[in-house]
Amino acid sequence: MNSPRSAWLFLAPALVVLGVFFLLPVLGALILSLTDYDLYALADIRNLRFIGLGNYWELLHRPLFWSALGHTAYFVAVGVPLSMGASLGAALLLNSPLARCKPLFRTALFAPVVTTVVAVAVIWRYLFNTKYGMANYLLGLLGIHPVDWLGDPHWAMPTIILFAVWKNFGYNMIIFLAGLQAIPPDLYEAARIDGASAWRQFRHITLPMLKPTMLMVGILTVSGYFQLFAEPYVMTEGGPLQSTVSVLYLMYDEGFKWWNLGSASAVAFLLFLLMFAVTVLMVKLSRRGEHPDGGPA
Amino acid sequence: MTHGPRPRRSRRGLWLAAIAVGSALLGSCAPAPAGHQLTLWTIGREGEAIMQLLPAFERAHPDIRVKVQQLPLTAAHQKLLTAFAGGSTPDLSQLGNTWLPELVALHALEPLQARVDHSDVVRADDYFASIWATNVIGGTLYGVPWYVDTRLLFYRKDLLRKAGFDAPPRTWAEWRRMLAALSDPQRHVYGILLPTNEYEQLMSLALQQPEPLLRDGGRYGNFESAGFKRALSFYVDTFKLKQAPAITNVEAGNPWTEFGRGVYAFYLSGPWNIGEFRTRLPAAQQDDWATAPLPGPAGAGIGAAGGSSLVIFRASKHKDAAWQLIEYLSQPAVQQQFYELLGDMPPRRSSWQGGALRDDPKARAFREQLEQVKPTPPVPEWERIANEMQLVAAEAIAGQLTIDQAAAEIDRRADTILAKRRWVLDHAQPDHAREHPP
C-alpha cells in the first residue's frame, strides 16, 4: 500500500464523522437559510418556499438585527479588552514571587468559570437590584444616587459586561499564567543586572514573549464574546427595551421561540461571516508588526 | 452495592449488579404487560399536583399506567414543537390555550367533538363559554379545558379604605382616581405594579374593547382601532402619571412582599397568586387584601380567557385510554381536589359549587369574571404578536413613541408576522388543509 492511500485510510473515520456531524448540518442550515421554513412548513412541506437571499435581505432591513449587532459589537469592544486586562493582571499577580497562598487564589479566581451561569446570574441579579442590591448600597455609602442597573437601557449592557468579565476572566488567566511561566527567568535576570525597572521588564520582556499567547487568547475571547447569549438570557431576557438583545439571542428567539428556522439560519450565517472577518483581520494585524522570520519587531 | 473496601464481597456484588442491569434491560425490551402506558406531558407546577390525583385513576383503570413528564414553562413551547418535528409527541398533554392554534396548524392534535358527544362526564354547556370557545379552532374542537386563568385585580382593602374608598373600582375613571390617591412616587409608593415585559396586562385591557385585535380573519393587525388606542393610552398614562413604576418583572423581584408592605395597592395578575399571597403574607394581613374583577371603560368584569386544556395527539396509539384520563380529570370532584392542591381554577360551573371554592371570598371575583372573559385571536402567531405589542408599548412608556405612532408600529409588525399566514390562507391546498384551516 502506498503511503498517501494509507494516510487517507487512517483519516477516513475522522473525515466521515466530521462530514456527517459537522459539514452536513452546516450545509443543511445554509440551504435552510435560503427558504422560509417556519411553522406552516413544518405542518405541510408544500408551504415551504425557496426565497433565495430573501431572509438575508429582510434581516439587513430589520432595525432589531442592527441594534442586536450594535449591542454585540459594544459587548465585544468593551468586554474583550476588559476581560484580557483583568486576566493578564490576575495572572501577573499570581505569578509574582511575592504572592502568597497561590493555589487558593488560583482556585478562587477560576471558580466563576466552572460555575453555572444561571446560578451565578441569580446572585448577580440580587447584587444589582435597584432597591436591595449591594452595588447600590455601596454607592449609597459614597453618596452616589442609586443606579437602575438592569432596568435602565443605558446601564443594562455595562452590567452584563461586568458580569461576563467576572465570569470568564479566570479561563484566560490560566492560559496567561502558563505563558508567563514559560518565559525563561534568565531574561529577567539579565535585565535586572542591566538595571531595568519593573515596568521596562514588563514592556520589553513579558509583553513580547507573551505575544503568541495574547493572540490566541484574543481570538478565543473575541469569538467567544461574539456569541453572547447566556448572560442576557438569564439576567435580563433581552430587556429592558431590547437593549441587551445580542445577535445570538436574536437567532435563538427566531429559531426556537418562534420556529422561523429559515430566518434563524440566516442570522447564524451572518454572524459566522462577521466573526470570520474579524478573526482574519486580527491575525493579519498581528502579523504586521513581525519580521519576515517571525520574530518580534 | 459494589463500592466499599471489601474485595471478597465485590465479586458477588458485581454479579448481582449485572443481573440487576440485565433484567432491567430485558424488562424495558419486553412488550408492556397487556394494557396501556400513557405518556402525559405537563407544563409548570401542574405536574406535581397531578401525581397525587393519578393513583385514584390507576386504581379505577387497572389496565392503564400513566407516565407523567414535567416540562418547565420556559422550555415547553420549544419541546412541543421539537417533539412534533421529531415524531415523538406524547399521548396527551396539557396545553396553554394560546398555544393551541399553533399545534392545530401543525395538524398535531386529535379532534375531540365525537368523544365529547358520547361522554357522560364532559358536558360542554357546563363549561364557561369563552373558555370552551378557545378550544374550537375553525369549527373543530381540539381540547377540553382543564383549568382557567384570567387576570384581574388584587388590591389592598385597608389602603383603599384609608384613602376613602369603600369598594374596588368598577370603571377606568374610578380606577384612575384611586391610583392617583394611592401613588406617591417620592416615597417609592405606587398605585399598581404592571411589569413592562408582560403582555397580559395590556392585552386584558385591550380585550375589553369592542374591536377585535386582528381583522380580516386574522390576516392583519387591528391595533389602530379606536378601542385599542384607548386601552393603550390608559395603560401608558398609568406610567406617565407615575402610578406604576416602569420596571420589568426581573426588577420587581418579589412583588408579594412589596404588596404586603404597601408599595403597591393594586396588582394585576392571575389566580395562582391567591395561593402566593396566602403563603407569603403574614396571618395578620390576610384580611387586608382581596380580589376584584378588572375595571373596564364602562363597567367591570371583562378579561382575557386564559388557561390550559388537555389535548390528545393525533399520533397517539392509546387515544381511548387518553380520553378516559381526560374524563377522569374533568370530573368536578377531581377538579375541586386539583384546586385545593394547586389553586388552579376549574373551568366547569359545577366544580365551583362545592369544595373550597364555593365560599372562598378571594375566588369570587374570578367566578364573576369567568362568565365574561374574551378569547385571544386564534392564530398561531398570536403569542409573537402579543410580544411585539408589549415591546412597542414599552417604548411608548419610555416616551420614545406617541400612542398613534405605537399603534401604527404594532400594526406594521403584526402585518409582517402574519405575511406567511396570508399566503397560506390564499394558497390553501384544496384537500386536507381545507378541513383543518390553520
XYZ file of C-alpha atoms in Angstrom:
735
model
C 0.000 0.000 0.000
C 1.420 3.360 -0.909
C 1.642 5.979 1.729
C -0.939 8.576 0.541
C -3.599 5.894 0.353
C -2.913 4.592 3.826
C -2.937 8.146 5.084
C -6.449 8.601 3.671
C -7.437 5.283 5.193
C -6.359 6.442 8.616
C -8.069 9.768 8.128
C -11.291 8.287 6.802
C -13.074 7.640 10.125
C -12.387 11.162 11.313
C -13.428 12.632 7.964
C -16.662 10.657 7.941
C -17.509 11.838 11.442
C -16.660 15.433 10.512
C -18.682 15.193 7.328
C -21.777 13.690 8.895
C -21.883 15.640 12.111
C -20.289 18.903 11.058
C -20.327 19.632 7.345
C -23.726 18.130 6.608
C -25.607 20.109 9.273
C -23.837 23.291 8.219
C -24.830 22.649 4.622
C -28.373 21.891 5.756
C -28.511 25.165 7.677
C -27.210 27.036 4.645
C -29.983 25.608 2.487
C -32.496 26.285 5.259
C -31.407 29.918 5.337
C -32.488 30.250 1.696
C -36.048 29.134 2.469
C -38.879 30.483 4.591
C -39.050 27.349 6.754
C -41.451 28.070 9.588
C -44.353 26.592 11.480
C -46.523 26.287 8.382
C -43.770 24.488 6.511
C -43.358 22.122 9.428
C -47.075 21.326 9.183
C -47.081 20.840 5.438
C -43.964 20.877 3.299
C -45.961 22.448 0.458
C -45.938 25.637 2.494
C -42.166 25.864 2.086
C -40.895 28.451 -0.350
C -37.415 28.894 -1.726
C -36.745 32.577 -1.315
C -33.066 32.842 -2.173
C -31.413 35.625 -0.237
C -34.775 36.918 0.971
C -34.052 36.133 4.626
C -30.736 37.967 4.455
C -32.303 40.897 2.662
C -35.066 41.130 5.245
C -32.618 40.888 8.122
C -30.495 43.679 6.756
C -33.640 45.811 6.688
C -34.668 44.942 10.193
C -33.770 47.545 12.842
C -33.660 44.841 15.525
C -30.899 42.990 13.684
C -28.781 46.112 13.511
C -29.381 47.007 17.112
C -28.548 43.417 18.123
C -25.363 43.719 16.091
C -24.629 47.027 17.792
C -25.131 45.513 21.241
C -22.892 42.593 20.364
C -20.188 44.890 18.984
C -20.436 47.042 22.104
C -20.091 43.939 24.244
C -17.032 42.756 22.286
C -15.371 46.176 22.081
C -15.652 46.865 25.804
C -15.730 43.357 27.169
C -12.716 41.848 25.403
C -10.115 44.454 26.485
C -11.543 44.454 29.997
C -11.509 40.699 30.183
C -7.987 40.419 28.804
C -6.737 43.178 31.064
C -8.286 41.549 34.111
C -6.948 38.115 33.281
C -3.436 39.404 32.491
C -3.416 41.425 35.696
C -4.555 38.477 37.754
C -2.015 36.202 36.063
C 0.802 38.663 36.788
C -0.209 38.891 40.423
C -0.417 35.131 40.730
C 2.927 34.717 39.003
C 4.685 37.253 41.199
C 7.214 35.814 43.642
C 5.614 37.964 46.347
C 2.208 36.267 46.049
C 1.066 34.116 48.972
C -1.468 31.267 49.000
C -1.206 30.902 45.237
C -3.275 27.706 44.869
C -6.070 29.245 46.913
C -6.274 32.368 44.744
C -5.885 30.408 41.549
C -8.870 28.289 42.541
C -10.905 31.238 43.755
C -10.338 33.263 40.587
C -11.027 30.263 38.366
C -14.170 29.272 40.270
C -16.596 31.556 38.355
C -15.594 29.889 35.084
C -16.739 26.467 36.206
C -19.911 27.542 37.991
C -23.181 27.513 36.096
C -24.038 30.830 34.554
C -27.656 30.522 35.681
C -26.714 30.023 39.317
C -24.347 32.978 39.496
C -26.707 35.155 37.475
C -29.327 34.768 40.183
C -26.850 36.094 42.732
C -25.708 38.917 40.491
C -29.271 39.912 39.867
C -29.615 40.398 43.622
C -26.345 42.313 43.806
C -27.587 44.672 41.123
C -31.147 45.027 42.326
C -32.008 48.708 42.351
C -33.541 48.769 45.809
C -31.917 45.990 47.769
C -28.707 45.310 45.854
C -25.281 45.556 47.379
C -23.936 47.551 44.410
C -26.307 50.423 45.119
C -25.762 50.096 48.861
C -22.030 50.647 48.371
C -22.693 53.558 46.021
C -25.014 54.942 48.666
C -22.201 54.897 51.223
C -20.245 57.100 48.830
C -23.262 59.353 48.496
C -23.995 58.373 44.911
C -27.583 58.167 43.726
C -28.779 54.563 43.131
C -28.421 53.251 39.612
C -31.129 51.135 37.981
C -28.570 48.591 36.830
C -30.647 46.048 34.969
C -33.754 48.156 34.385
C -32.232 51.128 32.575
C -31.462 50.546 28.887
C -28.204 52.516 29.250
C -26.919 50.562 32.216
C -28.081 47.065 31.349
C -25.309 46.339 28.862
C -22.452 47.627 31.067
C -23.843 45.499 33.904
C -23.869 42.455 31.681
C -20.314 43.217 30.577
C -19.186 43.398 34.194
C -20.896 40.111 34.903
C -19.441 38.398 31.832
C -15.924 39.655 32.513
C -16.102 38.448 36.101
C -17.465 35.120 34.948
C -14.898 34.473 32.233
C -11.576 36.090 33.075
C -10.334 33.096 35.079
C -10.109 30.971 31.973
C -7.777 33.357 30.178
C -5.884 33.907 33.405
C -4.854 30.262 33.482
C -3.615 30.450 29.898
C -1.695 33.645 30.619
C -0.248 32.072 33.726
C 1.082 29.183 31.667
C 2.505 31.668 29.167
C 4.186 33.660 31.907
C 5.708 30.578 33.448
C 7.170 29.611 30.081
C 9.266 32.812 29.902
C 12.873 31.883 30.773
C 13.818 33.517 34.129
C 17.354 34.324 32.904
C 15.910 37.035 30.643
C 14.634 38.866 33.698
C 17.894 38.209 35.499
C 19.879 39.775 32.654
C 17.527 42.747 32.542
C 17.814 43.275 36.279
C 21.599 43.229 36.049
C 21.346 45.873 33.322
C 19.232 47.920 35.753
C 15.859 47.667 34.024
C 12.852 48.789 36.087
C 9.892 46.502 36.656
C 7.848 48.430 34.052
C 10.600 48.133 31.437
C 10.958 44.444 32.172
C 7.223 44.071 31.594
C 7.291 46.102 28.366
C 10.381 44.571 26.793
C 10.336 41.007 28.058
C 6.911 39.951 29.311
C 4.761 41.534 26.588
C 6.809 40.409 23.554
C 7.226 36.911 24.962
C 3.506 36.711 25.649
C 2.532 37.846 22.173
C 1.585 34.454 20.730
C -0.416 33.703 23.860
C -2.089 37.103 23.603
C -3.074 36.475 20.014
C -4.571 33.119 20.834
C -6.388 34.429 23.908
C -7.558 37.416 21.892
C -9.031 35.304 19.120
C -10.661 32.903 21.555
C -12.142 35.729 23.598
C -13.393 37.695 20.608
C -15.100 34.704 19.066
C -16.471 33.694 22.447
C -17.812 37.162 23.159
C -19.428 37.461 19.753
C -21.555 34.512 20.810
C -23.022 36.399 23.740
C -26.207 34.628 24.746
C -26.466 33.056 28.202
C -25.760 36.247 30.147
C -28.585 38.373 28.739
C -30.820 35.308 28.599
C -30.682 34.776 32.338
C -30.022 38.332 33.553
C -32.428 40.460 31.516
C -34.207 38.263 28.961
C -33.028 40.716 26.333
C -34.648 43.696 28.040
C -35.170 46.431 29.008
C -36.455 47.703 25.660
C -34.409 45.003 23.917
C -31.233 46.813 24.907
C -29.404 43.552 25.636
C -30.563 41.510 22.659
C -27.413 40.098 21.055
C -27.148 38.538 17.609
C -27.217 35.039 19.048
C -30.156 35.928 21.258
C -31.998 37.090 18.167
C -31.187 33.796 16.493
C -32.496 31.849 19.467
C -35.719 33.836 19.513
C -36.247 33.472 15.780
C -35.429 29.804 15.656
C -36.540 28.206 18.861
C -39.098 30.594 20.246
C -40.912 31.433 17.018
C -39.746 28.496 14.943
C -38.671 30.609 11.971
C -35.767 28.318 11.215
C -35.057 29.880 7.825
C -34.514 33.332 9.184
C -32.653 31.985 12.243
C -30.190 30.164 9.978
C -29.628 33.376 8.074
C -28.750 35.131 11.335
C -26.314 32.345 12.147
C -24.550 32.669 8.805
C -24.311 36.434 9.023
C -22.764 36.067 12.469
C -20.366 33.460 11.145
C -19.258 35.746 8.301
C -18.729 38.584 10.716
C -16.686 36.506 13.167
C -14.640 35.070 10.331
C -13.836 38.537 9.021
C -12.867 39.825 12.446
C -10.605 36.850 13.124
C -8.836 37.188 9.778
C -8.345 40.863 10.492
C -6.870 40.113 13.917
C -4.425 37.568 12.524
C -3.404 39.979 9.747
C -2.874 42.851 12.172
C -0.770 40.739 14.500
C 1.454 39.646 11.607
C 2.005 43.213 10.528
C 4.455 44.096 13.283
C 6.546 40.979 12.780
C 9.770 40.444 10.917
C 9.515 38.075 7.963
C 11.293 35.431 10.037
C 8.508 35.535 12.613
C 10.453 37.152 15.457
C 9.234 40.279 17.232
C 9.888 43.652 15.627
C -23.513 -2.413 46.136
C -20.059 -2.922 44.775
C -18.289 0.042 46.295
C -16.512 -0.084 49.649
C -13.268 -1.714 50.770
C -14.478 -5.284 50.831
C -12.835 -7.114 47.937
C -14.213 -10.516 48.826
C -17.788 -9.421 48.510
C -17.174 -7.350 45.452
C -17.385 -10.247 43.030
C -20.762 -11.277 44.334
C -21.856 -7.654 44.263
C -20.741 -7.415 40.673
C -22.842 -10.441 39.739
C -25.831 -9.009 41.491
C -25.358 -5.713 39.715
C -25.006 -7.456 36.376
C -28.202 -9.402 36.958
C -30.000 -6.278 38.038
C -28.865 -4.330 34.985
C -29.615 -7.274 32.692
C -33.107 -7.776 33.992
C -33.790 -4.061 33.798
C -32.696 -4.065 30.173
C -34.790 -7.123 29.414
C -37.723 -5.574 31.190
C -37.561 -2.466 29.083
C -37.379 -4.523 25.902
C -40.256 -6.813 26.729
C -43.700 -5.786 25.482
C -45.681 -3.846 28.043
C -47.994 -6.015 30.105
C -51.413 -6.131 28.477
C -52.740 -2.609 28.881
C -51.710 0.899 28.091
C -48.841 3.064 29.107
C -49.932 6.640 28.668
C -47.421 9.462 28.410
C -48.719 12.741 29.745
C -46.825 15.996 29.491
C -47.482 18.730 31.970
C -46.176 22.263 31.916
C -45.099 24.036 35.073
C -46.280 23.143 38.535
C -49.304 21.113 37.464
C -47.076 18.063 37.162
C -46.561 17.805 40.911
C -50.224 18.145 41.749
C -51.363 15.651 39.156
C -49.134 12.987 40.693
C -51.470 12.988 43.672
C -54.554 12.625 41.506
C -53.271 9.741 39.398
C -53.275 6.859 41.923
C -57.075 7.010 42.138
C -57.310 6.939 38.339
C -54.973 3.977 38.076
C -56.956 2.109 40.734
C -60.125 2.653 38.732
C -58.414 1.666 35.458
C -56.012 -1.140 36.362
C -55.013 -1.656 32.724
C -53.758 1.921 32.272
C -50.489 3.250 33.616
C -49.729 6.952 33.327
C -46.226 8.283 32.933
C -46.001 11.993 33.683
C -43.265 14.167 32.260
C -42.966 17.668 33.636
C -41.783 20.368 31.278
C -40.651 23.712 32.665
C -42.751 26.549 31.306
C -39.776 28.274 29.694
C -38.842 25.230 27.616
C -42.274 23.732 26.982
C -43.112 25.511 23.746
C -39.827 24.562 22.161
C -40.132 20.993 23.416
C -43.619 20.534 21.979
C -42.580 21.776 18.544
C -39.399 19.734 18.577
C -41.368 16.650 19.593
C -43.741 17.214 16.700
C -40.869 17.710 14.238
C -39.223 14.537 15.540
C -42.404 12.486 15.674
C -42.152 11.889 19.415
C -45.251 13.588 20.755
C -46.815 12.168 23.938
C -50.259 10.590 24.077
C -51.780 13.590 25.716
C -50.625 16.875 27.104
C -51.573 19.965 28.960
C -51.560 22.852 26.509
C -51.988 26.582 27.127
C -54.896 27.829 25.085
C -52.780 30.449 23.315
C -50.564 27.613 22.038
C -53.456 25.501 20.848
C -53.890 27.227 17.448
C -50.221 26.648 16.732
C -50.387 22.885 17.228
C -53.694 22.761 15.387
C -51.975 24.462 12.451
C -49.466 21.614 12.536
C -52.322 19.060 12.412
C -50.800 17.607 15.570
C -53.983 17.338 17.623
C -56.900 14.921 17.561
C -60.400 16.381 17.065
C -62.485 15.633 20.147
C -66.088 16.563 19.347
C -67.197 12.976 18.684
C -65.836 11.841 22.034
C -67.482 14.716 23.864
C -70.815 13.845 22.215
C -70.671 10.344 23.713
C -69.314 11.371 27.090
C -71.302 11.315 30.323
C -68.692 13.400 32.108
C -67.605 16.183 29.751
C -70.637 18.365 29.080
C -69.904 21.451 27.034
C -72.758 23.525 28.489
C -71.284 23.214 31.981
C -68.065 24.981 30.924
C -67.563 28.739 30.838
C -68.498 29.539 27.255
C -65.462 31.639 26.279
C -63.015 29.181 27.769
C -64.644 26.362 25.822
C -64.521 28.530 22.683
C -60.748 28.893 22.879
C -60.542 25.161 22.154
C -62.597 25.370 18.983
C -60.421 26.296 16.020
C -62.086 26.670 12.646
C -65.232 24.964 13.930
C -63.461 21.881 15.308
C -62.918 21.071 18.978
C -59.329 20.145 19.854
C -59.097 20.334 23.630
C -61.020 20.065 26.871
C -60.388 22.961 29.259
C -58.524 21.824 32.348
C -58.112 24.995 34.327
C -58.774 28.640 33.645
C -56.821 31.742 34.144
C -57.919 35.314 33.831
C -56.087 38.366 35.063
C -57.790 40.670 37.485
C -57.067 42.957 40.387
C -55.570 42.010 43.699
C -55.916 45.008 45.968
C -55.230 46.191 49.482
C -58.610 46.751 51.131
C -57.098 48.614 54.066
C -55.122 51.058 51.925
C -58.183 51.810 49.802
C -60.297 52.398 52.898
C -57.663 54.700 54.357
C -57.746 56.713 51.153
C -61.525 56.968 51.444
C -62.715 54.289 49.021
C -65.149 51.660 50.263
C -65.205 49.413 47.219
C -62.790 48.378 44.476
C -63.023 50.279 41.161
C -65.618 49.260 38.560
C -64.636 51.687 35.792
C -61.399 53.101 34.465
C -62.321 56.579 35.708
C -62.764 55.330 39.274
C -59.610 53.291 38.977
C -57.626 56.312 37.836
C -58.823 58.330 40.848
C -57.793 55.568 43.227
C -54.415 55.126 41.559
C -53.792 58.853 41.902
C -54.749 58.824 45.575
C -52.595 55.810 46.361
C -49.423 56.793 44.489
C -46.582 58.723 45.986
C -43.506 58.373 43.761
C -41.463 60.486 46.190
C -41.777 57.740 48.785
C -41.493 54.986 46.142
C -45.124 54.062 46.606
C -47.181 53.294 43.524
C -50.809 52.541 42.848
C -50.119 49.417 40.840
C -47.405 47.074 39.621
C -47.519 46.449 35.842
C -44.287 44.706 34.788
C -43.366 46.214 31.442
C -42.255 42.900 29.944
C -45.556 41.065 30.497
C -48.127 41.500 27.768
C -51.087 40.028 29.643
C -51.966 43.263 31.435
C -52.216 45.449 28.342
C -53.882 42.599 26.462
C -56.556 42.290 29.178
C -57.344 45.993 28.826
C -57.381 45.700 25.031
C -59.777 42.727 25.083
C -62.331 44.893 26.906
C -62.758 46.941 23.735
C -65.454 46.239 21.160
C -62.993 45.985 18.251
C -61.156 42.698 17.643
C -57.353 42.733 17.880
C -56.885 41.243 14.395
C -59.043 41.818 11.335
C -59.966 40.003 8.112
C -59.885 36.534 9.641
C -56.575 37.077 11.361
C -54.856 38.378 8.231
C -53.938 41.852 9.544
C -53.444 43.636 12.847
C -56.219 45.902 14.069
C -54.227 47.885 16.592
C -55.000 51.281 15.096
C -58.636 50.891 16.084
C -60.062 53.472 18.450
C -60.583 50.816 21.120
C -57.011 49.588 21.205
C -55.685 53.134 21.278
C -57.977 53.862 24.214
C -56.595 50.852 26.095
C -53.009 51.719 25.200
C -53.455 55.332 26.350
C -54.885 54.226 29.662
C -52.008 51.795 30.110
C -49.266 54.251 29.144
C -50.795 57.074 31.185
C -50.536 54.926 34.298
C -46.754 55.029 33.890
C -46.615 58.656 32.758
C -48.548 59.722 35.861
C -46.093 57.701 37.988
C -48.904 55.486 39.217
C -46.878 52.419 38.203
C -43.096 52.075 38.097
C -41.684 51.345 34.631
C -39.883 48.165 35.682
C -39.821 44.616 34.385
C -40.679 41.596 36.479
C -36.953 40.845 36.681
C -36.510 44.086 38.603
C -39.738 43.726 40.548
C -38.185 40.679 42.197
C -40.580 39.838 44.993
C -43.863 41.661 44.339
C -45.734 39.775 47.089
C -43.707 41.205 49.961
C -43.846 44.668 48.452
C -47.619 44.375 48.055
C -47.742 43.420 51.727
C -45.604 46.399 52.624
C -47.913 48.719 50.766
C -45.518 49.616 47.967
C -48.314 48.666 45.541
C -52.002 48.923 46.333
C -53.088 47.019 43.197
C -51.570 44.070 41.401
C -52.991 42.935 38.062
C -52.396 39.207 37.970
C -53.817 35.699 37.829
C -55.365 33.085 40.134
C -52.127 31.396 41.200
C -51.383 34.492 43.243
C -54.196 33.697 45.680
C -52.001 30.873 46.937
C -48.845 33.001 46.792
C -50.374 35.771 48.886
C -51.822 33.285 51.350
C -48.435 31.724 51.989
C -46.223 34.787 51.693
C -48.145 37.366 53.698
C -48.384 37.077 57.489
C -51.635 35.838 59.026
C -52.405 39.272 60.432
C -52.510 40.718 56.914
C -54.777 38.112 55.353
C -57.882 40.239 55.827
C -56.253 43.281 54.260
C -56.254 42.041 50.680
C -58.969 40.960 48.283
C -59.622 40.393 44.595
C -61.889 42.322 42.247
C -62.932 41.950 38.616
C -60.907 44.040 36.215
C -62.351 47.547 35.826
C -63.465 48.310 32.294
C -64.002 51.501 30.312
C -67.655 51.478 31.365
C -68.121 48.553 33.736
C -66.174 45.818 35.425
C -65.604 42.237 34.623
C -64.183 41.598 31.157
C -60.801 39.910 30.994
C -58.688 37.552 28.966
C -59.725 33.917 28.659
C -56.544 32.103 29.501
C -55.764 28.712 30.900
C -54.773 25.236 29.904
C -56.554 22.459 28.113
C -55.977 18.753 27.830
C -55.321 17.569 24.296
C -54.748 14.212 22.636
C -52.096 13.984 19.956
C -53.011 12.605 16.561
C -50.016 10.265 16.644
C -51.065 8.625 19.906
C -51.736 4.881 19.864
C -53.820 4.960 23.028
C -56.444 7.569 22.250
C -59.249 5.792 24.098
C -57.176 5.427 27.241
C -56.095 9.055 26.938
C -59.727 10.115 26.691
C -60.521 8.141 29.852
C -57.845 10.110 31.661
C -59.282 13.390 30.351
C -62.739 12.346 31.545
C -61.341 11.491 34.958
C -59.578 14.841 35.272
C -62.739 16.641 34.140
C -64.911 15.343 36.984
C -65.999 18.188 39.262
C -64.805 16.341 42.351
C -61.343 15.837 40.861
C -61.201 19.453 39.727
C -62.017 20.599 43.244
C -59.233 18.409 44.558
C -56.918 19.887 41.937
C -57.839 23.384 43.053
C -57.081 22.507 46.658
C -53.706 21.095 45.694
C -52.561 23.913 43.474
C -55.066 26.750 43.250
C -55.729 26.255 39.536
C -59.332 27.220 38.933
C -61.761 24.743 37.360
C -63.387 25.547 34.004
C -66.779 23.984 34.864
C -69.523 25.785 36.699
C -70.458 22.675 38.677
C -66.912 22.365 40.020
C -67.382 25.775 41.621
C -70.464 24.651 43.508
C -68.659 22.632 46.116
C -65.424 22.244 47.990
C -63.121 25.057 48.940
C -64.182 27.242 46.036
C -67.795 27.745 46.996
C -67.279 30.007 49.967
C -63.871 31.434 49.189
C -64.243 35.219 49.080
C -60.913 35.607 47.298
C -62.111 33.383 44.443
C -65.465 35.101 44.000
C -64.157 37.840 41.707
C -62.707 35.183 39.418
C -66.028 33.365 39.294
C -67.705 36.629 38.325
C -65.169 37.495 35.653
C -65.056 33.997 34.151
C -68.581 34.459 32.796
C -67.342 37.416 30.775
C -63.871 36.525 29.600
C -62.885 37.014 25.950
C -60.602 34.711 23.971
C -57.448 35.929 22.281
C -57.257 35.760 18.466
C -56.968 32.078 17.467
C -53.967 32.366 15.158
C -50.658 30.500 15.658
C -48.776 33.796 15.523
C -50.712 35.375 18.388
C -48.099 34.933 21.098
C -45.457 36.535 18.923
C -47.746 39.428 18.023
C -48.571 39.964 21.702
C -44.841 40.043 22.450
C -44.234 42.682 19.803
C -47.234 44.620 21.076
C -45.636 44.726 24.510
C -42.206 45.722 23.157
C -43.728 48.675 21.318
C -45.846 49.575 24.334
C -42.690 49.602 26.461
C -41.189 52.110 24.022
C -44.293 54.252 24.401
C -43.922 54.044 28.183
C -40.313 55.171 27.833
C -41.570 58.169 25.874
C -39.985 57.149 22.586
C -43.313 56.821 20.745
C -46.682 58.540 20.920
C -49.856 56.477 21.185
C -50.608 56.890 17.464
C -47.065 56.005 16.450
C -47.072 52.995 18.748
C -50.411 51.721 17.419
C -49.204 52.079 13.836
C -45.956 50.335 14.665
C -47.723 47.385 16.300
C -49.923 47.056 13.208
C -46.867 47.163 10.978
C -45.117 44.427 12.972
C -48.256 42.293 13.213
C -48.777 42.533 9.450
C -45.194 41.393 8.842
C -45.611 38.448 11.197
C -48.888 37.495 9.517
C -47.459 37.642 5.969
C -46.947 33.897 5.741
C -50.389 33.229 7.174
C -51.967 35.391 4.467
C -50.041 33.489 1.815
C -51.052 30.122 3.254
C -54.704 31.129 3.530
C -54.737 32.420 -0.032
C -52.930 29.394 -1.447
C -54.504 26.717 0.747
C -54.455 23.294 -0.852
C -57.922 22.035 -1.647
C -57.524 18.698 0.186
C -56.840 18.069 3.859
C -55.519 21.529 4.557
C -59.033 22.797 3.932
C -60.538 20.502 6.522
C -58.353 21.983 9.247
C -57.642 25.550 8.256
C -54.777 26.922 10.317
